[in-house]
């Protein structure tokens, strides 16, 4: 039988991620990867997880292995309520919905909100995982502009004045792919705009805890609670392989997210939720986070320094205060795909920035660099390699 | 803001499961629950999981906590290839897709195959979780008839001759909710029908390993590999809280399922997949399964015996060789909802059978009884309670 004839209309919208192929190439032995968005394995609290695995079997017994509520394992919801309070976000345990990674929240949001043709406003460039979650529900995207201070509020106001936008999706802290953070002043403006226009905002904040300098900026959720779905994940501060994310949505929306999630996976792993509950309530997250930051902070600084040192004039890069990524923009007309190919031959991988745009032909001159998976030495040599390839190509271009 | 105005058209199709409320009522302390579809907690291999948690951290280290492939953790795919071979199902590790429970497979199948208005043929009654997975993609259901030997092949042939059916969904072994198993002869007929009509079949087999008597019957997948997506789960033979399911689909379909799953949850928990891999490859599943069967077999027998003993004429029940459920059908016009209400007042819970039909008004006289969560004594007393309520109502009816 020709199985392709059976595919739903929406399946045409679901594209294989080109980044999958890039990450495959990047994982070849001997290649320095600045491509992934993956935590350093040395940041994982293996021995704590060993201890907690034993503890949760003692504490919860069969309950850690049994079916559980779709909404989330109650001890984890309790722990997360305290975790959010530390960020200034007021949340009762019953306000929280645990999801299978933040991806699980994005999928359910797309599922309950997007009808085919609905308009979703996103930063350009934006997080690819969100696009992959939303695409099967067939939205159209409206693009929002940003600069070194993150999303530009006037661009948001213009977009929601001229289009009927179902919701706005942003990553406020150390954005993927740009590393940019929306300033406090702009957050206040954004909160005011969405409240005034009565528009829903999805605030996706997986990187907020990974701050290497400066002071934390309050979430937009704290400024417009009723208009914001706040999403975050323990993947970057605990262990991504446990697939624990969660969201905080207005009750009228959470109710539907729960029902949607029940159809998707019944509930997130009880065992892993119990691990996460103990990790937070036992104070291990608080204890371990500074150690993770101690690994990443010098790598971030090293990458900015080497870019400053090696990269030619005409190129501009973000100077993030945290997160996992630096964004490089070359001169208009420069094609980063060619640099990518040549870098890979020289065993250095990164992601060409064009993949983070939903409009074809945009971002050809950009790249995303990850600094969490490479050592400082590797960062130095790989940035030098990329910079030489770029300089050669600039000369060819000038000639 | 009025969040309800934001809901997608499809969200109207996503109904809150009435069974959620029933299960909540059933979980009240002091109530004997024949309502759930939940494994007995005493069947969980807690000490093995403790040992294996330690072992996988030794063996895989950070790899057990890291992001992993959407397709599945390779050691688990390897182990499952052998597990399936023991069932006579030929599957290379690369043919397998690990999902977050079998629910995760059902959701992705719905997502890539169902366009609004597409016809999906299901047994009546059928597994509610499948309906919840498919509904958001807005199918129409065609109902297939079954009897004590399971799905009636002529009903299938008639349905796919008179409708353009996107796929057929069935549970061949110890079906939820009826406990019925499709006979070998009928499986051969079904394989022949779907091959002849070139129709795709989704064969959902979470209960096949829980056989208490008789010999296993080969999966339809072994008879029409190219026309069948075979799904199963480790929830009933390992631990449901780990959320490990998997499916075996023709490569052209698996390819799209992988892409869809990437947007839903990136991948299933690496840690839990590593646990499952060691559980199977270490021989623990083979060793533990007979112990699980030793718990359930006498409960199944006890429930059939007490039904035979207490229930009045005019009622008929399935006599399953395995699984978790017995299906009771009363005389036409009898309303089991009233029995449910009165039983609950007497601290006995079950699920009225009407909830397993997609057509309103069907199955009013039916009920699903679960026998895995109650002891033999509880089964005896609760069936006696229900039977007295039924007998009283029959007298009122006769009067």
Short mmCIF file of C-alpha atoms in Angstrom, two decimals, chain A residues 10-384:
data_model
loop_
_atom_site.label_atom_id
_atom_site.label_comp_id
_atom_site.label_asym_id
_atom_site.label_seq_id
_atom_site.Cartn_x
_atom_site.Cartn_y
_atom_site.Cartn_z
CA UNK A 10 -1.69 18.90 8.27
CA UNK A 11 1.17 16.45 7.85
CA UNK A 12 2.40 18.55 4.91
CA UNK A 13 3.02 21.31 7.47
CA UNK A 14 5.15 19.05 9.63
CA UNK A 15 8.60 19.29 8.19
CA UNK A 16 11.53 17.19 9.13
CA UNK A 17 13.88 19.42 11.06
CA UNK A 18 16.98 20.19 9.01
CA UNK A 19 18.64 20.75 12.35
CA UNK A 20 18.33 17.03 13.08
CA UNK A 21 20.72 16.38 10.21
CA UNK A 22 23.06 19.11 11.43
CA UNK A 23 23.11 17.68 14.94
CA UNK A 24 23.81 14.23 13.53
CA UNK A 25 26.79 15.60 11.60
CA UNK A 26 27.89 17.53 14.70
CA UNK A 27 27.98 14.38 16.80
CA UNK A 28 30.65 12.69 14.68
CA UNK A 29 33.68 11.83 16.81
CA UNK A 30 36.42 14.41 16.51
CA UNK A 31 34.04 17.24 15.65
CA UNK A 32 33.77 20.21 18.02
CA UNK A 33 30.07 20.94 18.26
CA UNK A 34 28.83 24.48 18.77
CA UNK A 35 25.60 23.27 17.17
CA UNK A 36 23.43 21.73 19.87
CA UNK A 37 21.38 23.28 22.63
CA UNK A 38 22.37 20.60 25.02
CA UNK A 39 23.54 20.86 28.65
CA UNK A 40 27.08 19.76 29.45
CA UNK A 41 26.97 16.16 30.72
CA UNK A 42 29.35 17.15 33.54
CA UNK A 43 26.56 19.41 34.84
CA UNK A 44 24.29 16.44 35.63
CA UNK A 45 23.86 15.56 39.33
CA UNK A 46 24.36 11.82 38.80
CA UNK A 47 25.07 10.92 42.43
CA UNK A 48 22.16 13.01 43.72
CA UNK A 49 19.86 11.25 41.27
CA UNK A 50 21.17 7.90 42.47
CA UNK A 51 20.39 8.85 46.07
CA UNK A 52 16.98 10.30 45.18
CA UNK A 53 16.00 7.23 43.10
CA UNK A 54 16.42 5.16 46.22
CA UNK A 55 14.68 7.74 48.35
CA UNK A 56 11.56 8.04 46.23
CA UNK A 57 11.16 4.25 46.17
CA UNK A 58 11.33 4.34 49.99
CA UNK A 59 9.02 7.35 50.30
CA UNK A 60 6.41 6.69 47.64
CA UNK A 61 6.92 2.97 46.99
CA UNK A 62 4.57 1.70 44.30
CA UNK A 63 3.14 5.24 44.05
CA UNK A 64 6.27 6.35 42.19
CA UNK A 65 5.58 3.70 39.52
CA UNK A 66 1.80 3.93 39.24
CA UNK A 67 -0.44 5.92 36.92
CA UNK A 68 -0.91 9.44 38.25
CA UNK A 69 -2.93 12.60 37.70
CA UNK A 70 -2.69 14.31 34.31
CA UNK A 71 -2.24 17.63 36.11
CA UNK A 72 1.00 16.52 37.74
CA UNK A 73 2.40 14.61 40.73
CA UNK A 74 1.15 16.63 43.73
CA UNK A 75 4.50 16.78 45.60
CA UNK A 76 6.13 18.24 42.47
CA UNK A 77 3.36 20.80 42.01
CA UNK A 78 3.92 21.81 45.65
CA UNK A 79 7.68 22.10 45.16
CA UNK A 80 7.25 24.13 41.97
CA UNK A 81 4.89 26.52 43.68
CA UNK A 82 7.77 27.44 46.01
CA UNK A 83 10.25 27.52 43.13
CA UNK A 84 8.06 30.00 41.27
CA UNK A 85 7.51 32.11 44.40
CA UNK A 86 11.29 32.60 44.49
CA UNK A 87 10.99 34.15 41.03
CA UNK A 88 8.20 36.42 42.26
CA UNK A 89 5.58 34.38 40.41
CA UNK A 90 2.51 33.61 42.54
CA UNK A 91 1.24 30.11 41.80
CA UNK A 92 -0.82 27.69 43.85
CA UNK A 93 0.09 24.03 43.28
CA UNK A 94 -3.30 23.68 41.53
CA UNK A 95 -2.36 26.37 39.02
CA UNK A 96 0.56 24.32 37.71
CA UNK A 97 0.45 21.74 34.93
CA UNK A 98 3.40 19.39 34.59
CA UNK A 99 4.29 18.54 30.98
CA UNK A 100 6.70 16.20 29.23
CA UNK A 101 9.39 18.81 28.73
CA UNK A 102 8.37 22.35 27.84
CA UNK A 103 7.75 20.83 24.38
CA UNK A 104 4.72 19.09 25.88
CA UNK A 105 3.30 22.44 26.97
CA UNK A 106 3.92 24.00 23.54
CA UNK A 107 2.16 21.10 21.81
CA UNK A 108 -0.91 21.31 24.04
CA UNK A 109 -1.07 25.09 23.68
CA UNK A 110 -0.99 24.73 19.90
CA UNK A 111 -3.61 22.00 20.06
CA UNK A 112 -6.21 23.84 22.12
CA UNK A 113 -5.69 27.33 20.64
CA UNK A 114 -4.70 27.17 16.97
CA UNK A 115 -7.27 26.64 14.25
CA UNK A 116 -5.90 26.40 10.71
CA UNK A 117 -5.02 29.90 9.48
CA UNK A 118 -4.91 31.47 12.95
CA UNK A 119 -2.16 34.02 13.38
CA UNK A 120 0.59 33.48 15.91
CA UNK A 121 3.12 36.28 16.47
CA UNK A 122 6.72 35.16 17.02
CA UNK A 123 10.10 36.81 17.32
CA UNK A 124 12.20 36.52 14.16
CA UNK A 125 14.37 34.51 14.69
CA UNK A 126 12.55 32.26 17.15
CA UNK A 127 12.83 28.90 18.93
CA UNK A 128 12.48 26.13 16.40
CA UNK A 129 10.86 23.67 18.85
CA UNK A 130 7.91 26.02 19.24
CA UNK A 131 7.45 26.20 15.48
CA UNK A 132 7.57 22.40 15.32
CA UNK A 133 4.96 22.17 18.05
CA UNK A 134 2.64 24.73 16.44
CA UNK A 135 2.99 23.81 12.73
CA UNK A 136 0.77 20.69 12.80
CA UNK A 137 -2.12 22.96 13.84
CA UNK A 138 -1.54 25.06 10.70
CA UNK A 139 -1.04 28.62 11.97
CA UNK A 140 0.24 31.60 9.99
CA UNK A 141 3.12 33.45 11.59
CA UNK A 142 3.43 37.19 12.12
CA UNK A 143 7.04 38.25 12.68
CA UNK A 144 8.16 40.54 15.46
CA UNK A 145 11.38 42.51 15.34
CA UNK A 146 14.00 42.43 18.04
CA UNK A 147 17.38 44.02 18.73
CA UNK A 148 20.05 43.61 21.42
CA UNK A 149 17.46 44.45 24.10
CA UNK A 150 15.11 41.75 22.86
CA UNK A 151 11.64 42.10 21.38
CA UNK A 152 10.85 45.66 20.29
CA UNK A 153 7.51 46.62 21.88
CA UNK A 154 6.42 48.90 19.02
CA UNK A 155 6.81 45.95 16.65
CA UNK A 156 4.49 43.94 18.91
CA UNK A 157 1.95 46.76 19.09
CA UNK A 158 1.99 47.15 15.32
CA UNK A 159 1.53 43.41 14.77
CA UNK A 160 -1.43 43.03 17.08
CA UNK A 161 -3.02 46.23 15.82
CA UNK A 162 -2.90 45.12 12.20
CA UNK A 163 -3.62 41.39 12.64
CA UNK A 164 -6.02 39.37 14.71
CA UNK A 165 -3.35 37.46 16.62
CA UNK A 166 -4.37 34.28 18.51
CA UNK A 167 -1.34 34.53 20.76
CA UNK A 168 2.18 35.89 20.95
CA UNK A 169 5.09 33.53 21.61
CA UNK A 170 8.38 34.80 23.04
CA UNK A 171 11.48 33.61 24.93
CA UNK A 172 12.29 36.54 27.27
CA UNK A 173 15.59 35.39 28.82
CA UNK A 174 18.74 34.49 26.85
CA UNK A 175 16.59 33.65 23.87
CA UNK A 176 17.18 30.64 21.67
CA UNK A 177 18.74 31.32 19.17
CA UNK A 178 19.96 34.87 19.86
CA UNK A 179 20.93 34.85 23.55
CA UNK A 180 19.09 38.17 23.87
CA UNK A 181 17.13 39.20 26.97
CA UNK A 182 14.17 41.55 26.99
CA UNK A 183 14.91 44.51 29.25
CA UNK A 184 12.74 45.33 32.27
CA UNK A 185 11.45 48.50 30.67
CA UNK A 186 10.39 46.62 27.56
CA UNK A 187 8.73 43.90 29.63
CA UNK A 188 6.58 46.56 31.27
CA UNK A 189 5.66 47.95 27.87
CA UNK A 190 4.87 44.46 26.55
CA UNK A 191 2.69 43.73 29.59
CA UNK A 192 0.86 46.99 29.03
CA UNK A 193 0.36 46.29 25.31
CA UNK A 194 -1.03 42.78 25.74
CA UNK A 195 -3.33 43.93 28.55
CA UNK A 196 -4.55 46.92 26.58
CA UNK A 197 -5.15 44.85 23.42
CA UNK A 198 -6.41 41.85 25.43
CA UNK A 199 -3.96 39.49 23.73
CA UNK A 200 -2.59 36.24 25.15
CA UNK A 201 1.19 35.88 25.54
CA UNK A 202 3.12 32.61 25.81
CA UNK A 203 6.28 33.37 27.81
CA UNK A 204 8.72 30.47 27.41
CA UNK A 205 11.53 30.68 29.93
CA UNK A 206 13.78 27.60 29.96
CA UNK A 207 17.02 29.56 30.41
CA UNK A 208 16.15 32.17 33.05
CA UNK A 209 18.02 30.36 35.85
CA UNK A 210 21.24 30.23 33.82
CA UNK A 211 22.29 33.82 34.54
CA UNK A 212 26.05 34.47 34.62
CA UNK A 213 25.97 38.20 35.35
CA UNK A 214 23.54 41.02 36.05
CA UNK A 215 20.37 40.68 38.07
CA UNK A 216 17.27 38.62 37.23
CA UNK A 217 14.47 40.49 35.49
CA UNK A 218 10.89 39.69 36.57
CA UNK A 219 8.79 37.59 34.21
CA UNK A 220 6.06 39.30 32.20
CA UNK A 221 3.77 36.80 33.96
CA UNK A 222 4.25 38.88 37.13
CA UNK A 223 3.01 41.99 35.28
CA UNK A 224 -0.01 40.59 33.40
CA UNK A 225 -0.88 37.26 35.04
CA UNK A 226 -4.26 36.88 33.35
CA UNK A 227 -2.80 37.40 29.86
CA UNK A 228 0.25 35.14 30.11
CA UNK A 229 0.93 31.40 29.92
CA UNK A 230 4.33 30.98 31.57
CA UNK A 231 6.30 27.88 30.56
CA UNK A 232 9.56 26.55 31.85
CA UNK A 233 11.52 23.35 32.10
CA UNK A 234 13.91 21.53 34.39
CA UNK A 235 15.92 20.34 31.37
CA UNK A 236 18.58 23.02 31.69
CA UNK A 237 18.94 22.98 35.49
CA UNK A 238 18.38 19.30 36.36
CA UNK A 239 18.40 16.72 33.57
CA UNK A 240 16.79 16.98 30.12
CA UNK A 241 16.51 13.20 29.77
CA UNK A 242 13.87 13.18 32.52
CA UNK A 243 11.56 15.32 30.32
CA UNK A 244 10.05 17.54 33.01
CA UNK A 245 8.56 20.85 32.00
CA UNK A 246 5.61 22.77 33.37
CA UNK A 247 3.36 25.68 32.70
CA UNK A 248 1.31 28.17 34.58
CA UNK A 249 -1.78 29.21 32.67
CA UNK A 250 -4.97 31.09 33.56
CA UNK A 251 -7.38 28.46 34.98
CA UNK A 252 -9.75 28.66 32.00
CA UNK A 253 -6.88 27.70 29.72
CA UNK A 254 -5.21 25.23 32.05
CA UNK A 255 -8.46 23.26 32.20
CA UNK A 256 -8.26 22.63 28.44
CA UNK A 257 -4.54 21.99 28.48
CA UNK A 258 -5.13 19.20 31.02
CA UNK A 259 -7.79 17.60 28.82
CA UNK A 260 -5.56 17.88 25.74
CA UNK A 261 -2.58 16.43 27.59
CA UNK A 262 -4.66 13.48 28.75
CA UNK A 263 -5.12 12.51 25.10
CA UNK A 264 -1.43 13.01 24.33
CA UNK A 265 0.32 11.02 27.07
CA UNK A 266 -2.11 10.60 30.03
CA UNK A 267 0.51 12.13 32.31
CA UNK A 268 4.24 12.75 32.61
CA UNK A 269 6.41 10.02 34.19
CA UNK A 270 5.51 9.69 37.88
CA UNK A 271 8.98 8.41 38.77
CA UNK A 272 10.71 11.38 37.12
CA UNK A 273 8.27 13.84 38.67
CA UNK A 274 9.01 12.31 42.08
CA UNK A 275 12.75 12.72 41.40
CA UNK A 276 12.19 16.36 40.46
CA UNK A 277 10.03 16.96 43.53
CA UNK A 278 12.76 15.67 45.84
CA UNK A 279 15.43 17.54 43.88
CA UNK A 280 13.68 20.85 44.45
CA UNK A 281 12.21 20.32 47.92
CA UNK A 282 15.45 18.75 49.18
CA UNK A 283 17.31 21.94 48.26
CA UNK A 284 19.45 20.21 45.61
CA UNK A 285 18.44 22.54 42.79
CA UNK A 286 19.47 25.56 44.84
CA UNK A 287 22.72 23.81 45.76
CA UNK A 288 23.60 22.57 42.27
CA UNK A 289 22.63 25.58 40.16
CA UNK A 290 25.73 27.60 41.11
CA UNK A 291 27.87 24.63 40.07
CA UNK A 292 26.20 24.53 36.65
CA UNK A 293 26.75 28.28 36.30
CA UNK A 294 30.41 27.81 37.26
CA UNK A 295 30.76 25.48 34.26
CA UNK A 296 28.98 27.70 31.74
CA UNK A 297 29.99 31.22 32.80
CA UNK A 298 33.65 30.96 31.69
CA UNK A 299 32.62 29.26 28.45
CA UNK A 300 30.24 32.10 27.65
CA UNK A 301 32.92 34.69 28.43
CA UNK A 302 35.51 32.74 26.44
CA UNK A 303 33.31 32.64 23.38
CA UNK A 304 32.59 36.37 23.50
CA UNK A 305 36.32 37.07 23.97
CA UNK A 306 37.40 34.86 21.08
CA UNK A 307 34.73 36.34 18.82
CA UNK A 308 36.03 39.80 19.79
CA UNK A 309 39.57 38.64 19.08
CA UNK A 310 39.23 36.67 15.84
CA UNK A 311 36.09 37.71 13.98
CA UNK A 312 36.43 40.30 11.20
CA UNK A 313 34.80 43.72 10.92
CA UNK A 314 31.28 43.72 9.58
CA UNK A 315 30.18 40.94 11.92
CA UNK A 316 28.12 41.57 15.02
CA UNK A 317 27.37 39.18 17.89
CA UNK A 318 25.17 39.14 20.94
CA UNK A 319 26.78 39.41 24.41
CA UNK A 320 24.42 37.33 26.52
CA UNK A 321 24.33 37.49 30.32
CA UNK A 322 23.33 33.85 30.49
CA UNK A 323 21.80 30.90 28.66
CA UNK A 324 23.46 28.72 26.07
CA UNK A 325 23.74 30.67 22.81
CA UNK A 326 25.47 33.50 21.00
CA UNK A 327 24.04 34.89 17.77
CA UNK A 328 26.28 36.17 15.00
CA UNK A 329 25.12 38.41 12.17
CA UNK A 330 27.32 38.93 9.12
CA UNK A 331 27.04 41.63 6.49
CA UNK A 332 23.94 41.57 4.29
CA UNK A 333 24.33 39.12 1.42
CA UNK A 334 26.89 36.97 3.24
CA UNK A 335 25.93 33.27 3.07
CA UNK A 336 26.58 31.43 6.32
CA UNK A 337 25.54 28.08 4.82
CA UNK A 338 28.80 27.94 2.88
CA UNK A 339 30.77 28.70 6.04
CA UNK A 340 28.84 25.91 7.75
CA UNK A 341 29.81 23.37 5.08
CA UNK A 342 33.47 24.32 5.14
CA UNK A 343 33.55 24.39 8.96
CA UNK A 344 32.12 20.91 9.09
CA UNK A 345 34.91 19.70 6.79
CA UNK A 346 37.25 21.22 9.37
CA UNK A 347 35.39 19.40 12.14
CA UNK A 348 33.62 22.37 13.66
CA UNK A 349 29.81 22.42 13.71
CA UNK A 350 27.31 25.23 14.32
CA UNK A 351 23.77 25.96 13.10
CA UNK A 352 23.24 28.41 10.23
CA UNK A 353 20.77 31.00 11.52
CA UNK A 354 18.34 30.78 8.61
CA UNK A 355 16.75 27.70 10.22
CA UNK A 356 15.35 29.85 13.02
CA UNK A 357 13.23 31.96 10.68
CA UNK A 358 9.81 30.91 9.45
CA UNK A 359 10.29 32.99 6.29
CA UNK A 360 12.43 31.49 3.54
CA UNK A 361 15.45 33.60 2.58
CA UNK A 362 15.70 35.42 5.93
CA UNK A 363 18.77 35.20 8.17
CA UNK A 364 21.13 33.82 5.49
CA UNK A 365 23.98 35.85 7.00
CA UNK A 366 23.47 34.61 10.58
CA UNK A 367 24.60 31.73 12.78
CA UNK A 368 23.85 30.31 16.22
CA UNK A 369 26.76 29.29 18.42
CA UNK A 370 26.35 27.14 21.51
CA UNK A 371 28.95 27.44 24.25
CA UNK A 372 27.80 24.87 26.85
CA UNK A 373 29.14 21.70 25.27
CA UNK A 374 32.70 22.73 24.36
CA UNK A 375 35.66 23.36 26.65
CA UNK A 376 37.37 26.77 26.66
CA UNK A 377 40.21 25.36 24.55
CA UNK A 378 37.75 23.93 22.05
CA UNK A 379 35.87 27.23 21.95
CA UNK A 380 39.10 29.09 21.17
CA UNK A 381 40.21 26.75 18.40
CA UNK A 382 36.78 26.34 16.83
CA UNK A 383 36.00 30.06 16.74
CA UNK A 384 39.44 30.61 15.20
#
